[in-house]
PDB file of C-alpha atoms in Angstrom:
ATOM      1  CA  UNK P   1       7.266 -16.287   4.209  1.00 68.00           C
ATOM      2  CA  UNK P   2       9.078 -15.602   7.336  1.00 71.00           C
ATOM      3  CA  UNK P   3      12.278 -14.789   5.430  1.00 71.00           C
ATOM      4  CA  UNK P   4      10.206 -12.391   3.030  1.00 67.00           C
ATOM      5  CA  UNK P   5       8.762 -10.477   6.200  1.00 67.00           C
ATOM      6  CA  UNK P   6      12.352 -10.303   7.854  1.00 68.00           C
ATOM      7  CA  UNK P   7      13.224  -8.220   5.096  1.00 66.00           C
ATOM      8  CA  UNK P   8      10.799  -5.617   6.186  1.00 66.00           C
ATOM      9  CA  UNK P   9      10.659  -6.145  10.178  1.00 71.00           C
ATOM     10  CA  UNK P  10      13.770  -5.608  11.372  1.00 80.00           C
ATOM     11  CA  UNK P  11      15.963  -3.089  13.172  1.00 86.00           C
ATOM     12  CA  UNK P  12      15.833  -0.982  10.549  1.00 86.00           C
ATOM     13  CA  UNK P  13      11.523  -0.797  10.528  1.00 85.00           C
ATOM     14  CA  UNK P  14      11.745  -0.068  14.099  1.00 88.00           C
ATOM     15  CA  UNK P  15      14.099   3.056  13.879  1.00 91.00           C
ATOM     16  CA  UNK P  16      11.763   3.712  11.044  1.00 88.00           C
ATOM     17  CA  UNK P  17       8.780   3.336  13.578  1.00 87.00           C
ATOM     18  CA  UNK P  18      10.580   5.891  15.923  1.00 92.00           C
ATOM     19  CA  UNK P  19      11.457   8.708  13.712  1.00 92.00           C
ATOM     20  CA  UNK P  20       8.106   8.089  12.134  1.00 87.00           C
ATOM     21  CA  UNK P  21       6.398   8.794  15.788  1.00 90.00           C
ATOM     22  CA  UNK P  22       8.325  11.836  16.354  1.00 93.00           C
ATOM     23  CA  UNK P  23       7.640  13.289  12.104  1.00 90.00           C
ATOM     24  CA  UNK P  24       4.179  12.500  12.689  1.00 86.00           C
ATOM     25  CA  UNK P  25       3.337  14.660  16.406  1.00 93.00           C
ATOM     26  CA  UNK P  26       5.180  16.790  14.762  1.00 94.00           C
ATOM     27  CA  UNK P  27       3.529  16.957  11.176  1.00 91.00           C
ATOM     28  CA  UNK P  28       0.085  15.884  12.243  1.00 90.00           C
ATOM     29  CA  UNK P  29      -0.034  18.800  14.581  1.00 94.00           C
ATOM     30  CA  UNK P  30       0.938  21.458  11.775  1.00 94.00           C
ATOM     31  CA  UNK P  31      -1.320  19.679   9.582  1.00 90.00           C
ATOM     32  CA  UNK P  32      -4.597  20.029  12.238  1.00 92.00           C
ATOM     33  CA  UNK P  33      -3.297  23.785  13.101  1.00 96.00           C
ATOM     34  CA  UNK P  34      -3.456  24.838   9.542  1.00 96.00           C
ATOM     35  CA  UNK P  35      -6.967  23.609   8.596  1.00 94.00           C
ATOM     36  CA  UNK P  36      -8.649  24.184  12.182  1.00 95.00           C
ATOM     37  CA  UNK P  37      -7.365  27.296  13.484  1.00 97.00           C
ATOM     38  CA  UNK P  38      -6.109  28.993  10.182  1.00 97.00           C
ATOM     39  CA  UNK P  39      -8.800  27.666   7.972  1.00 96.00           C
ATOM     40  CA  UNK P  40      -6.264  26.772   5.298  1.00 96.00           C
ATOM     41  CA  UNK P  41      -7.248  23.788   2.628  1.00 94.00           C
ATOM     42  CA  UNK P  42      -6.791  20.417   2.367  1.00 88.00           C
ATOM     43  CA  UNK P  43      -3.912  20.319   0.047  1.00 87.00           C
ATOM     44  CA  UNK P  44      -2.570  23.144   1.907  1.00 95.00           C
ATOM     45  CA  UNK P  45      -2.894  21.457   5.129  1.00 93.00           C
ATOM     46  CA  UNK P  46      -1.548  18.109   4.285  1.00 86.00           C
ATOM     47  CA  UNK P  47       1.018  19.440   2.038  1.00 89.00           C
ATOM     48  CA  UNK P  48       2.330  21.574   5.044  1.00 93.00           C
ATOM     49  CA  UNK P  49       2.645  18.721   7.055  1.00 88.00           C
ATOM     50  CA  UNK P  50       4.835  16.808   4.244  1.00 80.00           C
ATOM     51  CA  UNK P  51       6.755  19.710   3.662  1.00 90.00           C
ATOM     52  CA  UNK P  52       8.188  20.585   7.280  1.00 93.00           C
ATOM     53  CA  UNK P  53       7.858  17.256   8.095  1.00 91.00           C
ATOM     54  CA  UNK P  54      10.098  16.135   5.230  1.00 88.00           C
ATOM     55  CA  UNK P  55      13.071  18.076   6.866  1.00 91.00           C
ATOM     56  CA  UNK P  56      12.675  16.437   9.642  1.00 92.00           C
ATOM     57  CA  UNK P  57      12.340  13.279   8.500  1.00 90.00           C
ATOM     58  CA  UNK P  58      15.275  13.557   5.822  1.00 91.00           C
ATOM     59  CA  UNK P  59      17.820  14.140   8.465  1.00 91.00           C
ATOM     60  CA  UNK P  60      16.420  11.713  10.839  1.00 93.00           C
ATOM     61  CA  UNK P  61      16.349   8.534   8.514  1.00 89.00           C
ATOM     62  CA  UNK P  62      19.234   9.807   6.534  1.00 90.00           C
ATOM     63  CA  UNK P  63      21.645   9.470   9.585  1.00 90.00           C
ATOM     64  CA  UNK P  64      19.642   7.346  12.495  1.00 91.00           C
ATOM     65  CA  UNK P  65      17.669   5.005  10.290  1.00 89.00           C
ATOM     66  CA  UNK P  66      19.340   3.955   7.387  1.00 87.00           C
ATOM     67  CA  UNK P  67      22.562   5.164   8.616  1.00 87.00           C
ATOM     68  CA  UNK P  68      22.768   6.063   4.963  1.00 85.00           C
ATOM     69  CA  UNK P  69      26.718   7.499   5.326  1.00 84.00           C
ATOM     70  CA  UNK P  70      27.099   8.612   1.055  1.00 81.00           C
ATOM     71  CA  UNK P  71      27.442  12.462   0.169  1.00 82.00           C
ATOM     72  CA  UNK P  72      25.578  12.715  -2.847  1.00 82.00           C
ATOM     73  CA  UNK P  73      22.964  14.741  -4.358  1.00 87.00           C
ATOM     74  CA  UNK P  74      21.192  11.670  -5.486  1.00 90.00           C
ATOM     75  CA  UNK P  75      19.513  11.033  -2.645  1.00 90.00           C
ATOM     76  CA  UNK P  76      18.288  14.175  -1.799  1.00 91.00           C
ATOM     77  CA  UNK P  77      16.638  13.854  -4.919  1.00 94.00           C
ATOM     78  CA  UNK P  78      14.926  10.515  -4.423  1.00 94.00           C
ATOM     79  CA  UNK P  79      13.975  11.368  -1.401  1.00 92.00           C
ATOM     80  CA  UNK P  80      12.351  14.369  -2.875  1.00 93.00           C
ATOM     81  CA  UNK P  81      10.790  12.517  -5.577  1.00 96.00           C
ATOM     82  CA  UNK P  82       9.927  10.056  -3.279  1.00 95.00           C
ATOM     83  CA  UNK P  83       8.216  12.181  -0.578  1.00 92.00           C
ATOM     84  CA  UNK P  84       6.063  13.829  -3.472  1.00 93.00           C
ATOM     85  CA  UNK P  85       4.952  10.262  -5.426  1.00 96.00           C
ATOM     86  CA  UNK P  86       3.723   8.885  -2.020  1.00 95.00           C
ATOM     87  CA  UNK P  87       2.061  12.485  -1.035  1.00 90.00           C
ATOM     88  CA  UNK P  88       0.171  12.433  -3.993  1.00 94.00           C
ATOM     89  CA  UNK P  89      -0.551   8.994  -3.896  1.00 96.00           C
ATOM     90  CA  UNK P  90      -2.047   8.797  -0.436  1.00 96.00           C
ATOM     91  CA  UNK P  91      -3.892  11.556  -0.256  1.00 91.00           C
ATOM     92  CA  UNK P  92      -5.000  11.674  -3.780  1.00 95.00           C
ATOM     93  CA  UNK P  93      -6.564   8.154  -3.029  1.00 97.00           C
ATOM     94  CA  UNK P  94      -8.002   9.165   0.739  1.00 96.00           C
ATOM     95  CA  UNK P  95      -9.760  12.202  -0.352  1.00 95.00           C
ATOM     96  CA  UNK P  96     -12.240  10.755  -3.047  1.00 96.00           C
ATOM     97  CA  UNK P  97     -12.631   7.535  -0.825  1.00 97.00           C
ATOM     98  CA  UNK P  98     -13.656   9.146   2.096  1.00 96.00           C
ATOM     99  CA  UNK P  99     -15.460  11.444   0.956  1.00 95.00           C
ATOM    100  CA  UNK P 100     -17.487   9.264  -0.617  1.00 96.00           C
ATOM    101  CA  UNK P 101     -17.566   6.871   2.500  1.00 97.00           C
ATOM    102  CA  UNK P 102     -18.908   9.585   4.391  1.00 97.00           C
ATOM    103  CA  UNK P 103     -20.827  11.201   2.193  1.00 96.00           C
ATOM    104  CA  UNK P 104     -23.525  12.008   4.745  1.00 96.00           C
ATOM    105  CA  UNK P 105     -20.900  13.854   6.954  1.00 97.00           C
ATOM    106  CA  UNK P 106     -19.801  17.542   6.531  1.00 96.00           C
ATOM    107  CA  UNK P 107     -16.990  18.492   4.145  1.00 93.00           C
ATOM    108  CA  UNK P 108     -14.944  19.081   7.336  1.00 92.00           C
ATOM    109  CA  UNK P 109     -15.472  16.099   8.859  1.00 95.00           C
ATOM    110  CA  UNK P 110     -14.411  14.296   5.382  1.00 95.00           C
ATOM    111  CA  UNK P 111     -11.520  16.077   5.063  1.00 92.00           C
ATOM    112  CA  UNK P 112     -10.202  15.507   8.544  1.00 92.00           C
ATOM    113  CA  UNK P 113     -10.987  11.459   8.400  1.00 95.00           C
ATOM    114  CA  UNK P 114      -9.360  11.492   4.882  1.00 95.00           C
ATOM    115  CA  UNK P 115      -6.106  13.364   6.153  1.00 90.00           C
ATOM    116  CA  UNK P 116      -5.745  10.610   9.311  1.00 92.00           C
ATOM    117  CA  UNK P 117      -6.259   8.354   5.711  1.00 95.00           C
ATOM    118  CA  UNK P 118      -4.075  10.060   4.061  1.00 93.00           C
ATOM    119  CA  UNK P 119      -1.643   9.674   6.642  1.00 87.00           C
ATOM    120  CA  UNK P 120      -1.644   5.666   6.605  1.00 91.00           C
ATOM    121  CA  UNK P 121      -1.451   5.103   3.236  1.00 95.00           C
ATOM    122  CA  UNK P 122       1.480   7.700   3.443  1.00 91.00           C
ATOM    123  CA  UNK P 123       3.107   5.954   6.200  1.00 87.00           C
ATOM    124  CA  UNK P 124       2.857   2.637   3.905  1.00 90.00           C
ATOM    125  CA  UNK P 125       4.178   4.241   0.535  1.00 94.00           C
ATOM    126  CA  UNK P 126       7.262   6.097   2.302  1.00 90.00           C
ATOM    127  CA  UNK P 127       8.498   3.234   4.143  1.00 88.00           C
ATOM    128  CA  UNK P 128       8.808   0.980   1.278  1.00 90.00           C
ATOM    129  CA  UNK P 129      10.068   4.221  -1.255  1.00 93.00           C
ATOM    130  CA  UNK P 130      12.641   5.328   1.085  1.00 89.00           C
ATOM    131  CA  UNK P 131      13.999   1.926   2.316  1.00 87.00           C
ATOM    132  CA  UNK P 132      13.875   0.376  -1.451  1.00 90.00           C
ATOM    133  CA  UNK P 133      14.761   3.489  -3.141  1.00 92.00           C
ATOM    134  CA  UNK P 134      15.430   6.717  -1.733  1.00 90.00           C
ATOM    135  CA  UNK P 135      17.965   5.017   0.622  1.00 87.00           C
ATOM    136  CA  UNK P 136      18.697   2.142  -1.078  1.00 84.00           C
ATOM    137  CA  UNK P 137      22.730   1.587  -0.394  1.00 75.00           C
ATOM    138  CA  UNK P 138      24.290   0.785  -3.317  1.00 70.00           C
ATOM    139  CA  UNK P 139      25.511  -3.002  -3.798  1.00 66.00           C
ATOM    140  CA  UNK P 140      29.772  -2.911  -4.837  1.00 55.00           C
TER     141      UNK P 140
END
């Protein structure tokens, strides 16, 4: 067991703890913005947050956390494709689930607990997508 979870818990989680502080002020805070002040939905919202944030965070664990040094389209394209299975996974699971966890609440206090949900599972997904697949080096 400990060998299985020093697969995931190393040096390379923690830069991936780092950058993910930094993507998610910045993300979370377009993400609030957008549906609080400029009353804009909650797939517009969250998406806008995993859109900017995704060009930030490309960069970032491209070159500080998985040091990932190969010029290649390819990964660009994972990472895309990667980015968009986990968005839709995460908050295509948080929205029904909290709404119907707080089903007494208003529809803006639902959508604001599910997006902090959203966010989690997100956080989960991503890690394990771009680590095992987006950045996945490639074994000579």
């Amino acid at each position: 067991m400990k060998k299985f979870l020093s697969k995931f818990l190393d040096k390379t989680f923690l830069r991936f703890v780092i950058v993910g502080v930094i993507n998610t002020i910045f993300g979370t805070a377009i993400m609030f913005v957008f549906y609080n002040v400029f009353h804009l939905s909650y797939w517009i919202s969250s998406a806008s947050n995993y859109f900017f944030g995704s060009i930030l965070s490309y960069f970032l664990n491209k070159h500080f956390t998985f040091q990932y040094k190969e010029r290649d389209l390819g990964v660009v394209g994972r990472f895309i494709l990667n980015i968009s299975v986990c968005y839709l996974a995460a908050y295509g699971i948080a929205k029904p689930l909290f709404r119907w966890m707080l089903s007494g609440f208003s529809a803006s206090v639902q959508d604001n607990v599910a997006m902090l949900g959203g966010m989690v599972l997100f956080v989960m997904f991503n890690y394990l997508g771009q680590r095992f697949f987006a950045f996945k080096k490639r074994e000579n």
